PDB file of C-alpha atoms in Angstrom:
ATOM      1  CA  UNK A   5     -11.991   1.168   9.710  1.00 74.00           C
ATOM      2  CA  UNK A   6      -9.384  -0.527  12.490  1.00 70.00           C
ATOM      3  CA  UNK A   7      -8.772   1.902  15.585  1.00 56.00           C
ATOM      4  CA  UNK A   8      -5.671   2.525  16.387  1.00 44.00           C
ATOM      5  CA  UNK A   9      -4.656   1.036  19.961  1.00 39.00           C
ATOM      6  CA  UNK A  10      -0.393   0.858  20.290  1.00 34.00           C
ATOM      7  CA  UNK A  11       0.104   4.926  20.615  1.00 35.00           C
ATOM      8  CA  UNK A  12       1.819   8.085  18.547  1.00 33.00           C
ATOM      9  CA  UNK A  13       5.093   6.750  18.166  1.00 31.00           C
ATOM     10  CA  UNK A  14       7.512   4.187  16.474  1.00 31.00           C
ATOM     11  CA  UNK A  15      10.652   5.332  17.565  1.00 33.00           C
ATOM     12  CA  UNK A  16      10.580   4.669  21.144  1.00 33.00           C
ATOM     13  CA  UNK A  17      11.017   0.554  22.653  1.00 31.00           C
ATOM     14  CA  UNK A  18       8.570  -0.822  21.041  1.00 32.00           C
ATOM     15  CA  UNK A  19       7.665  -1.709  24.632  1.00 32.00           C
ATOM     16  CA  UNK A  20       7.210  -5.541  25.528  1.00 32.00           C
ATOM     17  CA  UNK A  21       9.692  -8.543  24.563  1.00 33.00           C
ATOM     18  CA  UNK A  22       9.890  -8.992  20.673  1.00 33.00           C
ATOM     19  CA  UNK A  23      12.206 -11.876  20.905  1.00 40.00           C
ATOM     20  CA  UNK A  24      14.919 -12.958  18.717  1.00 43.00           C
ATOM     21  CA  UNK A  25      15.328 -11.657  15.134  1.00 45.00           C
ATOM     22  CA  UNK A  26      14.954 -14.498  12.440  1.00 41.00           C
ATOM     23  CA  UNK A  27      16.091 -14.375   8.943  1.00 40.00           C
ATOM     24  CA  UNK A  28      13.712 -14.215   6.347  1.00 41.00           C
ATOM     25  CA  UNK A  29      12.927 -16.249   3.106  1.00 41.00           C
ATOM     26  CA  UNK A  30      13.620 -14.722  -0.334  1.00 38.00           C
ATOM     27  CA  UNK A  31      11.148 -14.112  -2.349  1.00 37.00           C
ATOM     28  CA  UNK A  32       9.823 -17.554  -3.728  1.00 32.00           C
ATOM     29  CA  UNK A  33       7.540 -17.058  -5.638  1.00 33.00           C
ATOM     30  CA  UNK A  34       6.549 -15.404  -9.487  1.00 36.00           C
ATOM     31  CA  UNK A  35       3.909 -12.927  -9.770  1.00 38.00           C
ATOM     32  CA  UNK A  36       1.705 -12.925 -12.982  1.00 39.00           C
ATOM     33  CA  UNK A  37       0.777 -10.264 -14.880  1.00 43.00           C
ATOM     34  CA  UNK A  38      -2.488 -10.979 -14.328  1.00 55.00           C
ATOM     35  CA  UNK A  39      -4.281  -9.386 -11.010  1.00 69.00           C
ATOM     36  CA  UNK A  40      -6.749 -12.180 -11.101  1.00 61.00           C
ATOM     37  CA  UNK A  41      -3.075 -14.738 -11.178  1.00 55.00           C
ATOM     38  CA  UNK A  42      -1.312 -12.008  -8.892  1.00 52.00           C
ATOM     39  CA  UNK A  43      -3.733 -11.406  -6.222  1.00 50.00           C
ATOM     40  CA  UNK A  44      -2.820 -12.979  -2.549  1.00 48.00           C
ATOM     41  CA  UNK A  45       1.166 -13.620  -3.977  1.00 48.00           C
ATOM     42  CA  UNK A  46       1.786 -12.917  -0.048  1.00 62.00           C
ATOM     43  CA  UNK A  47       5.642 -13.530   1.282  1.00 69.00           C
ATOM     44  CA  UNK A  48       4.709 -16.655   2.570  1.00 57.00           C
ATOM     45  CA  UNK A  49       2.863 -17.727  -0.262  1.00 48.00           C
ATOM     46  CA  UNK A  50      -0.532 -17.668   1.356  1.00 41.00           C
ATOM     47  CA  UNK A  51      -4.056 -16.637   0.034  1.00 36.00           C
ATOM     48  CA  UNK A  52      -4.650 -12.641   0.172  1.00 40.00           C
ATOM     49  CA  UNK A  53      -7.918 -11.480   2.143  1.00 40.00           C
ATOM     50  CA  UNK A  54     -10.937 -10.067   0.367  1.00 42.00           C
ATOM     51  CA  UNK A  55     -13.059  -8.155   2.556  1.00 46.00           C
ATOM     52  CA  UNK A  56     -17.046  -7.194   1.859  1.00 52.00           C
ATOM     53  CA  UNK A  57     -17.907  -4.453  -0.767  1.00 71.00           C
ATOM     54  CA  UNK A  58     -16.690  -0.675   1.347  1.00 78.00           C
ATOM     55  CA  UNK A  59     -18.232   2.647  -0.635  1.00 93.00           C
ATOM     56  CA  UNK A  60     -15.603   5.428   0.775  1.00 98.00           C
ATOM     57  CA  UNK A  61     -11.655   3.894   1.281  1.00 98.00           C
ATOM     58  CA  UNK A  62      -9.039   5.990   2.327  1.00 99.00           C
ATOM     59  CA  UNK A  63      -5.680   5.092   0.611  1.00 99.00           C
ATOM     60  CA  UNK A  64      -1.924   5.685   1.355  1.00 99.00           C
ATOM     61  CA  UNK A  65       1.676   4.114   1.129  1.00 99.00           C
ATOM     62  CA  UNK A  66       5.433   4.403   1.825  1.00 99.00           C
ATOM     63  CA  UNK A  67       4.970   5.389   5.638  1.00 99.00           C
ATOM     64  CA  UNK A  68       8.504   4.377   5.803  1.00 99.00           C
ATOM     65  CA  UNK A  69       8.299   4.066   9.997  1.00 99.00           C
ATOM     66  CA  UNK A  70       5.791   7.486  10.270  1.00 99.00           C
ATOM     67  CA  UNK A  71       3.114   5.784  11.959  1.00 98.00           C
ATOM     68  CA  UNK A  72       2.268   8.830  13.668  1.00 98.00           C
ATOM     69  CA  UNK A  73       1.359   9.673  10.190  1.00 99.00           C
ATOM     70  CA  UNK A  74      -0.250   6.528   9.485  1.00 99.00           C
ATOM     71  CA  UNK A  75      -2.128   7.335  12.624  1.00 99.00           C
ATOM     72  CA  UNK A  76      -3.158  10.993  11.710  1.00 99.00           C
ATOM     73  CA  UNK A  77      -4.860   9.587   8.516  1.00 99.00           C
ATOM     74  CA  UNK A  78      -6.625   6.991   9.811  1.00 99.00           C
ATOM     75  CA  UNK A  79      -8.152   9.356  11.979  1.00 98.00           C
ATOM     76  CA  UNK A  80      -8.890  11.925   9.399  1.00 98.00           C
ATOM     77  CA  UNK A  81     -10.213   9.363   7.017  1.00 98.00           C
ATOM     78  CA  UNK A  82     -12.904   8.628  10.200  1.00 97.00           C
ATOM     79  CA  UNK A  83     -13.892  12.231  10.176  1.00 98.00           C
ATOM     80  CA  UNK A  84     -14.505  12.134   6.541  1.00 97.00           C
ATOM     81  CA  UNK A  85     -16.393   8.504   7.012  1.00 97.00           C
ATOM     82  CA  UNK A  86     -13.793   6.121   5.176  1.00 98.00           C
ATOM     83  CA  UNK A  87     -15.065   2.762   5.745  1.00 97.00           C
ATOM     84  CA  UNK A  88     -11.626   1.249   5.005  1.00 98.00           C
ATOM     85  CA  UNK A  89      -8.001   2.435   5.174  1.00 98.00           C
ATOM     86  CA  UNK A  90      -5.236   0.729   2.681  1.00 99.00           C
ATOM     87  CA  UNK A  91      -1.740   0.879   2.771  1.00 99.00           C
ATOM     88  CA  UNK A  92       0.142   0.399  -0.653  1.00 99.00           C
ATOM     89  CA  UNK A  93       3.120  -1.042   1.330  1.00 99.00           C
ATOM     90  CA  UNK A  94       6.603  -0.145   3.070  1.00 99.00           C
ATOM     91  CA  UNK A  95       5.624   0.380   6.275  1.00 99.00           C
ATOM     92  CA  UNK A  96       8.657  -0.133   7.737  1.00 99.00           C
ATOM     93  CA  UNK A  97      12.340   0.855   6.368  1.00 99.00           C
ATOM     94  CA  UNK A  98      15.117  -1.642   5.326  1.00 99.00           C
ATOM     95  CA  UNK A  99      17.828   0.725   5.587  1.00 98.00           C
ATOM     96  CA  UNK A 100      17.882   3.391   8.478  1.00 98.00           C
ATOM     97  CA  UNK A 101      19.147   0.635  11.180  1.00 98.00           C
ATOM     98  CA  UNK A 102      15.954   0.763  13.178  1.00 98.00           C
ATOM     99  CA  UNK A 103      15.945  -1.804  16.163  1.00 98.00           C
ATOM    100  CA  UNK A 104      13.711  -4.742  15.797  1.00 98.00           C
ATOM    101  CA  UNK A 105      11.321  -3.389  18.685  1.00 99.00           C
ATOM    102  CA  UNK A 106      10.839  -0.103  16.241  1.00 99.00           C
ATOM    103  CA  UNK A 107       9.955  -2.432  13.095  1.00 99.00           C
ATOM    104  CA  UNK A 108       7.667  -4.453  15.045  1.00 99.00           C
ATOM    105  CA  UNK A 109       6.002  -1.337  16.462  1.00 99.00           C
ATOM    106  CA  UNK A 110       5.270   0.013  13.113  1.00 99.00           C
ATOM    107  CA  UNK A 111       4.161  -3.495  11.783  1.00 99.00           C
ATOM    108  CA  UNK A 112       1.597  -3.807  14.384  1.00 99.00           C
ATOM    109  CA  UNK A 113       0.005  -0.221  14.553  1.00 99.00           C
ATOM    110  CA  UNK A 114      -0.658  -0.635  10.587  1.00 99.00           C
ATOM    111  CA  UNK A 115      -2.404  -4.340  10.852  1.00 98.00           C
ATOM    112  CA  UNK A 116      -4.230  -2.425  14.075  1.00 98.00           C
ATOM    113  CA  UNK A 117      -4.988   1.259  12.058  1.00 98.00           C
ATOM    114  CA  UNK A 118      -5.547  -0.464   8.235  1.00 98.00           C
ATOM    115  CA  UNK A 119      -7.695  -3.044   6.612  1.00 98.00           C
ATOM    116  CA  UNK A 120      -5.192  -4.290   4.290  1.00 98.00           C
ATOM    117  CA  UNK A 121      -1.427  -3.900   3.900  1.00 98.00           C
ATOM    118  CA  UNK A 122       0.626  -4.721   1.166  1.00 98.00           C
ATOM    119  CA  UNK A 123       3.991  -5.739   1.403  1.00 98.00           C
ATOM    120  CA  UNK A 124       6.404  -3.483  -0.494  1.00 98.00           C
ATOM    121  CA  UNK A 125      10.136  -4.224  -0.879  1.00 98.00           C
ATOM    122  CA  UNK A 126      11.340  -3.255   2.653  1.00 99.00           C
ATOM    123  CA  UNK A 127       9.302  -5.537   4.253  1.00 99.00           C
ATOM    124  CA  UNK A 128      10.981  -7.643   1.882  1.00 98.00           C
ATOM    125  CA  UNK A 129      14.363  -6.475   2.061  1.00 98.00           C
ATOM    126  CA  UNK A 130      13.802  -6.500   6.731  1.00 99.00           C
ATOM    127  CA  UNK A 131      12.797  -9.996   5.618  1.00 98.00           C
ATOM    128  CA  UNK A 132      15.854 -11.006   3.630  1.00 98.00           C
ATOM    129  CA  UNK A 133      18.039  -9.286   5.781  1.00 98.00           C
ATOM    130  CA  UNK A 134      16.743 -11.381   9.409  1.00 98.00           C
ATOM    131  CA  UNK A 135      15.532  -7.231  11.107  1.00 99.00           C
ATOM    132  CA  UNK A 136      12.545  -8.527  12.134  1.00 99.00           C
ATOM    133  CA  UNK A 137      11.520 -11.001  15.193  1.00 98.00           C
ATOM    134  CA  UNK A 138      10.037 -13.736  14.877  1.00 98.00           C
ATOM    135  CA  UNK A 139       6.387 -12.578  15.447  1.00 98.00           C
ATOM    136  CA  UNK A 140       6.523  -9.618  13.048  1.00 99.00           C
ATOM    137  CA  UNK A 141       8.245 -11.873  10.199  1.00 98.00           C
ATOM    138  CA  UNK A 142       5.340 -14.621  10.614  1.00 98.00           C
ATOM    139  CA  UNK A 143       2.800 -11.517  10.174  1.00 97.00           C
ATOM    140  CA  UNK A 144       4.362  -9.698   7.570  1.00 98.00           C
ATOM    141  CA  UNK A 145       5.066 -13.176   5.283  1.00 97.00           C
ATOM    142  CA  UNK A 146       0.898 -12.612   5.374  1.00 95.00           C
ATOM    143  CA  UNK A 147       0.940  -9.538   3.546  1.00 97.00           C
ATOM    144  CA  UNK A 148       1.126  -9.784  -0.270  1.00 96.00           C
ATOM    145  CA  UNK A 149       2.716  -6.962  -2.525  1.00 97.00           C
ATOM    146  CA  UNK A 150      -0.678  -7.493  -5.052  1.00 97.00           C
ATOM    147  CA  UNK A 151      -4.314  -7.412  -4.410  1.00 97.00           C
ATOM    148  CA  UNK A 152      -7.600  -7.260  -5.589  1.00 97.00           C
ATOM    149  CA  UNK A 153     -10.086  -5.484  -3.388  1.00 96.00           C
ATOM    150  CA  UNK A 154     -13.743  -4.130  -3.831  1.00 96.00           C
ATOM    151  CA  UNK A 155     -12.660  -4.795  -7.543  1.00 96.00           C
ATOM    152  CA  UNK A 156      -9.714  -2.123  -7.295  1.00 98.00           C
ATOM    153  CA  UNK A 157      -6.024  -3.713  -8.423  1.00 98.00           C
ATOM    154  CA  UNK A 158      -3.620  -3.031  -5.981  1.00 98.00           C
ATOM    155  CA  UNK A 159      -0.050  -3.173  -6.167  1.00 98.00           C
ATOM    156  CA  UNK A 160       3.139  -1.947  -4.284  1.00 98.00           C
ATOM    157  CA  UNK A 161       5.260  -1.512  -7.940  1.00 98.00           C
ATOM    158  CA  UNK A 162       3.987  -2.512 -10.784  1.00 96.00           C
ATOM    159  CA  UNK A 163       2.872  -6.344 -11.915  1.00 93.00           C
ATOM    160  CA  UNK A 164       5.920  -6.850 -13.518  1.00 93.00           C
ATOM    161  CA  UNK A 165       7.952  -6.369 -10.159  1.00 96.00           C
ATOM    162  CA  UNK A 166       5.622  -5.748  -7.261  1.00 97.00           C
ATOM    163  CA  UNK A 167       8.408  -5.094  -4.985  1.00 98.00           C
ATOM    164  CA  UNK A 168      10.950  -3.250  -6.955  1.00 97.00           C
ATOM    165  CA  UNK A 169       9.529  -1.562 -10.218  1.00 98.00           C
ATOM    166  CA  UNK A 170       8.612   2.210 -10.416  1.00 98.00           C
ATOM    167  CA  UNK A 171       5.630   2.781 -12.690  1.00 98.00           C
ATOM    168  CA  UNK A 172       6.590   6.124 -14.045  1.00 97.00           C
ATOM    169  CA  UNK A 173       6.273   6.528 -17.963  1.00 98.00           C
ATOM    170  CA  UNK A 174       3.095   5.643 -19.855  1.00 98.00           C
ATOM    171  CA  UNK A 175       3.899   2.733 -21.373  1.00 97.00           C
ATOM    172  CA  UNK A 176       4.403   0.816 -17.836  1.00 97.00           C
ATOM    173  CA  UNK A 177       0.977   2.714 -16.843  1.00 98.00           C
ATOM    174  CA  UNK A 178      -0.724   1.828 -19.858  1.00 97.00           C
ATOM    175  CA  UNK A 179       0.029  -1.831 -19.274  1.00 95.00           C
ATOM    176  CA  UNK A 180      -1.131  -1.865 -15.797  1.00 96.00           C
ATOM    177  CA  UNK A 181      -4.578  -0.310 -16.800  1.00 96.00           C
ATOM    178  CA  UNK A 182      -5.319  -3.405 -19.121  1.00 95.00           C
ATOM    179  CA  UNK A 183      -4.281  -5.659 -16.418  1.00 95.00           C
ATOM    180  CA  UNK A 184      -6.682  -4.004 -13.955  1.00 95.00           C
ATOM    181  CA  UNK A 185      -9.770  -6.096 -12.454  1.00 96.00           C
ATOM    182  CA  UNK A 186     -11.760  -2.453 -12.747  1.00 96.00           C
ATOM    183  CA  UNK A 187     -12.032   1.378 -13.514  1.00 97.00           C
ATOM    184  CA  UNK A 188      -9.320   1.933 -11.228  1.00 98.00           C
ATOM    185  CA  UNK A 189      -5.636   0.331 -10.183  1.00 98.00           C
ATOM    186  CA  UNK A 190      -3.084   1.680  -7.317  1.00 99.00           C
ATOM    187  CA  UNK A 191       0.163   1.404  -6.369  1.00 99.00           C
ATOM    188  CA  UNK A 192       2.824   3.194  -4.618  1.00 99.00           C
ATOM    189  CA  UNK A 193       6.571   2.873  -4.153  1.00 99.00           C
ATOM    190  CA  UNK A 194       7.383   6.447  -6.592  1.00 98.00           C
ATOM    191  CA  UNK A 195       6.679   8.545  -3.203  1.00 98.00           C
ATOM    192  CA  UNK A 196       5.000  10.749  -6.075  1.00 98.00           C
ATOM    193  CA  UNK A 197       0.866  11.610  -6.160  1.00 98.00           C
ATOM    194  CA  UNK A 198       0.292  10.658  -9.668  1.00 98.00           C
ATOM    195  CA  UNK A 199      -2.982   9.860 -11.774  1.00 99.00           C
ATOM    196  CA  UNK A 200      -3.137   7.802 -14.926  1.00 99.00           C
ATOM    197  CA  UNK A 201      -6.194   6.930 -17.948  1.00 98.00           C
ATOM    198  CA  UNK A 202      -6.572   4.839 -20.752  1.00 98.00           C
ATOM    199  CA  UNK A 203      -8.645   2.698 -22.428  1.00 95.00           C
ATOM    200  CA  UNK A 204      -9.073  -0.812 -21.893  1.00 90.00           C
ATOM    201  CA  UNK A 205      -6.955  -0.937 -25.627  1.00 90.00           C
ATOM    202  CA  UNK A 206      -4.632   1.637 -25.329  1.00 93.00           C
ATOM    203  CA  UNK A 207      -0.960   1.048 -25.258  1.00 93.00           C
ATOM    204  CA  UNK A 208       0.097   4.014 -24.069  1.00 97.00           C
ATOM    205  CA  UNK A 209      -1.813   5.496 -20.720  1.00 98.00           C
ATOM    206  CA  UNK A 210      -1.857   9.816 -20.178  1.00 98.00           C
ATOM    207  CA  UNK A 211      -0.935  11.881 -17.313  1.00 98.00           C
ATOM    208  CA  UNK A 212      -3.904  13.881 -15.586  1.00 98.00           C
ATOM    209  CA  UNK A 213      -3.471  16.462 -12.870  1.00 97.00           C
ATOM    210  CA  UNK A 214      -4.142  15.174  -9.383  1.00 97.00           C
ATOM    211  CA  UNK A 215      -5.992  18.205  -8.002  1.00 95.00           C
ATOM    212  CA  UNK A 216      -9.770  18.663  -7.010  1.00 95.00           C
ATOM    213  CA  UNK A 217     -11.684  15.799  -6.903  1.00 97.00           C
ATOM    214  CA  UNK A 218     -11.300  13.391 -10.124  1.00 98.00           C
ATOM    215  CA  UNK A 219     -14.112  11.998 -11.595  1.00 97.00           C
ATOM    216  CA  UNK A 220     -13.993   8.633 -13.495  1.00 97.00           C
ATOM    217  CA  UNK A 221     -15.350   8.331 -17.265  1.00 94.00           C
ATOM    218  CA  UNK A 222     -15.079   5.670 -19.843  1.00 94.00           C
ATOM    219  CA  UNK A 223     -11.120   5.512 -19.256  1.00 97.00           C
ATOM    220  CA  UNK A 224      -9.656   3.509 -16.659  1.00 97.00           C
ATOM    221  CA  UNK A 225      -7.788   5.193 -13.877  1.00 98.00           C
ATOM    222  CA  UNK A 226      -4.263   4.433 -12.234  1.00 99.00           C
ATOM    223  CA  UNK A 227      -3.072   6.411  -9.114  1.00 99.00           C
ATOM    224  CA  UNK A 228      -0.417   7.029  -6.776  1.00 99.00           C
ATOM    225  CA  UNK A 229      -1.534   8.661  -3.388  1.00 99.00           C
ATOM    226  CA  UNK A 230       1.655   9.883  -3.027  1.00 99.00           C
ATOM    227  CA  UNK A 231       3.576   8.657   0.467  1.00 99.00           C
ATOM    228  CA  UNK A 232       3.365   9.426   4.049  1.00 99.00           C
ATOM    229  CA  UNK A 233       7.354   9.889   4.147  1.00 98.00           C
ATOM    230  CA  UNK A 234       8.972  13.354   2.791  1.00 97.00           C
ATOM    231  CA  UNK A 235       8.440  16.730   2.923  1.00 97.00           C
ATOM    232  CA  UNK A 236       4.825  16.784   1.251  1.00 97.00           C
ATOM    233  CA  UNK A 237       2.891  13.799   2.891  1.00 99.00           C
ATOM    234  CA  UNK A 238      -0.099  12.788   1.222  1.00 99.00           C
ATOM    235  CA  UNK A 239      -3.163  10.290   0.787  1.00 99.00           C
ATOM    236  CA  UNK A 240      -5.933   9.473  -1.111  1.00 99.00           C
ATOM    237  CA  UNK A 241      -9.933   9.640  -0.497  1.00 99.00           C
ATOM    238  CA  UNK A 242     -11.485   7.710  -3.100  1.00 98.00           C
ATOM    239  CA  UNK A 243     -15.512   7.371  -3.333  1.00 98.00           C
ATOM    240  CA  UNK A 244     -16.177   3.303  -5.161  1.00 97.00           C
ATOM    241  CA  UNK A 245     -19.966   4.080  -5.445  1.00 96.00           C
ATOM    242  CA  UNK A 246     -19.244   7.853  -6.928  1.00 96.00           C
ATOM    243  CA  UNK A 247     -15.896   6.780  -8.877  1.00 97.00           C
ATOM    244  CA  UNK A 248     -14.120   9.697  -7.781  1.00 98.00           C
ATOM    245  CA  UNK A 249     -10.846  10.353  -6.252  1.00 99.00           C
ATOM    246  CA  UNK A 250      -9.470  13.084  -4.075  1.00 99.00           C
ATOM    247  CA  UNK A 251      -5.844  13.895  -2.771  1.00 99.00           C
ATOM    248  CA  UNK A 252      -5.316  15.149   0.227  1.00 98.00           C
ATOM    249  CA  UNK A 253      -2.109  16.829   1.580  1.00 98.00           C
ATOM    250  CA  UNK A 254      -1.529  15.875   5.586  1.00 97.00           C
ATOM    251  CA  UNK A 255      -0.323  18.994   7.489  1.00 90.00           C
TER     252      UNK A 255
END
């Protein structure tokens, strides 16, 4: 796992010159239903990273500008001896009028704290919209809204719309499961913990309960960690050699 170098907060100045905000492309590209297609679909249309084979990854998304969230779970995930933190996206938020020194802030202490980011649909929409400068939109065009990592399909929606659809009956969840690379898919972007299984075949995934630790069997699995934003913050530990996964409320 990344330390975490820039401080607690992302609502102070940013501190240091961020230059002039830029406007951002649209999205310009299609994303297959396919993670194999799907994976490194960044902003900017470059390759997605793929890092060497981590046992124990800690997981979470939608920090929505809490990076002193983002930063307490990075360092819990040390204590527990995550080799990797991933963030399912929406680091930053579109829509509260932040100033571009508070965007870039939060853009830079999750490339520092994580070891991948996905892109989720406010970095798209601070794209679109020109919020960002011109160093923070070059590094978030990097970051993809799909991945494939350690064999685990990740994806800020679904693969349908990466940036804008909520996976939230079993149909949707069912059709992600036969998409994924592996036992187990993520996503975020419901701001709900939430745990799916099927079959490879099944149309139709079912909804298990995300307490205790979970333990993988012939199904396929498909979680949510939940999201650092809200009243009820949340992340996931999940164990690649063990195939188990573990929520874990941040207080």
């Amino acid at each position: 796992m990344r330390g975490g170098g820039h401080g607690d907060r992302a609502d102070g100045d940013g501190g240091g010159e961020h230059g002039e905000r830029v406007p951002g492309p649209a999205l310009s590209h299609e994303v297959s239903s396919c993670w194999g297609a799907a994976t490194g679909a960044s902003l900017s249309g470059a390759t997605g990273r793929v890092g060497s084979a981590a046992v124990l990854v800690a997981v979470c998304a939608d920090v929505h500008l809490h990076v002193t969230r983002l930063a307490r779970v990075a360092a819990l995930a040390r204590e527990e001896g995550a080799e990797e933190l991933w963030c399912l996206g929406d680091v930053v938020d579109a829509l509260l009028g932040a100033p571009p020194a508070v965007l870039a802030d939060a853009v830079a202490r999750a490339t520092d704290l994580c070891d991948l980011v996905l892109a989720g649909n406010h970095e798209l929409w601070a794209l679109q919209r020109g919020l960002f400068d011109a160093a923070t939109a070059a590094a978030v065009q990097d970051w993809s809204a799909v991945e494939e990592r350690h064999g685990v399909g990740l994806v800020h929606g679904s693969l349908d719309d990466p940036y804008l659809e909520f996976v939230t009956t079993p149909l949707q969840a069912g059709r992600l499961l036969r998409a994924a690379p592996g036992w187990l898919a993520l996503h975020g972007h419901t701001h709900t913990r939430r745990l799916w299984a099927a079959t490879d075949t099944a149309p139709h995934a079912r909804k298990l309960a995300t307490r205790g630790v979970v333990r993988a069997g012939e199904e396929r699995l498909l979680a949510c960690p939940g999201a650092l934003t809200g009243s009820r913050p949340s992340w996931l530990l999940v164990d690649l050699r063990e195939r188990t996964l573990e929520w874990r409320p941040l207080r």
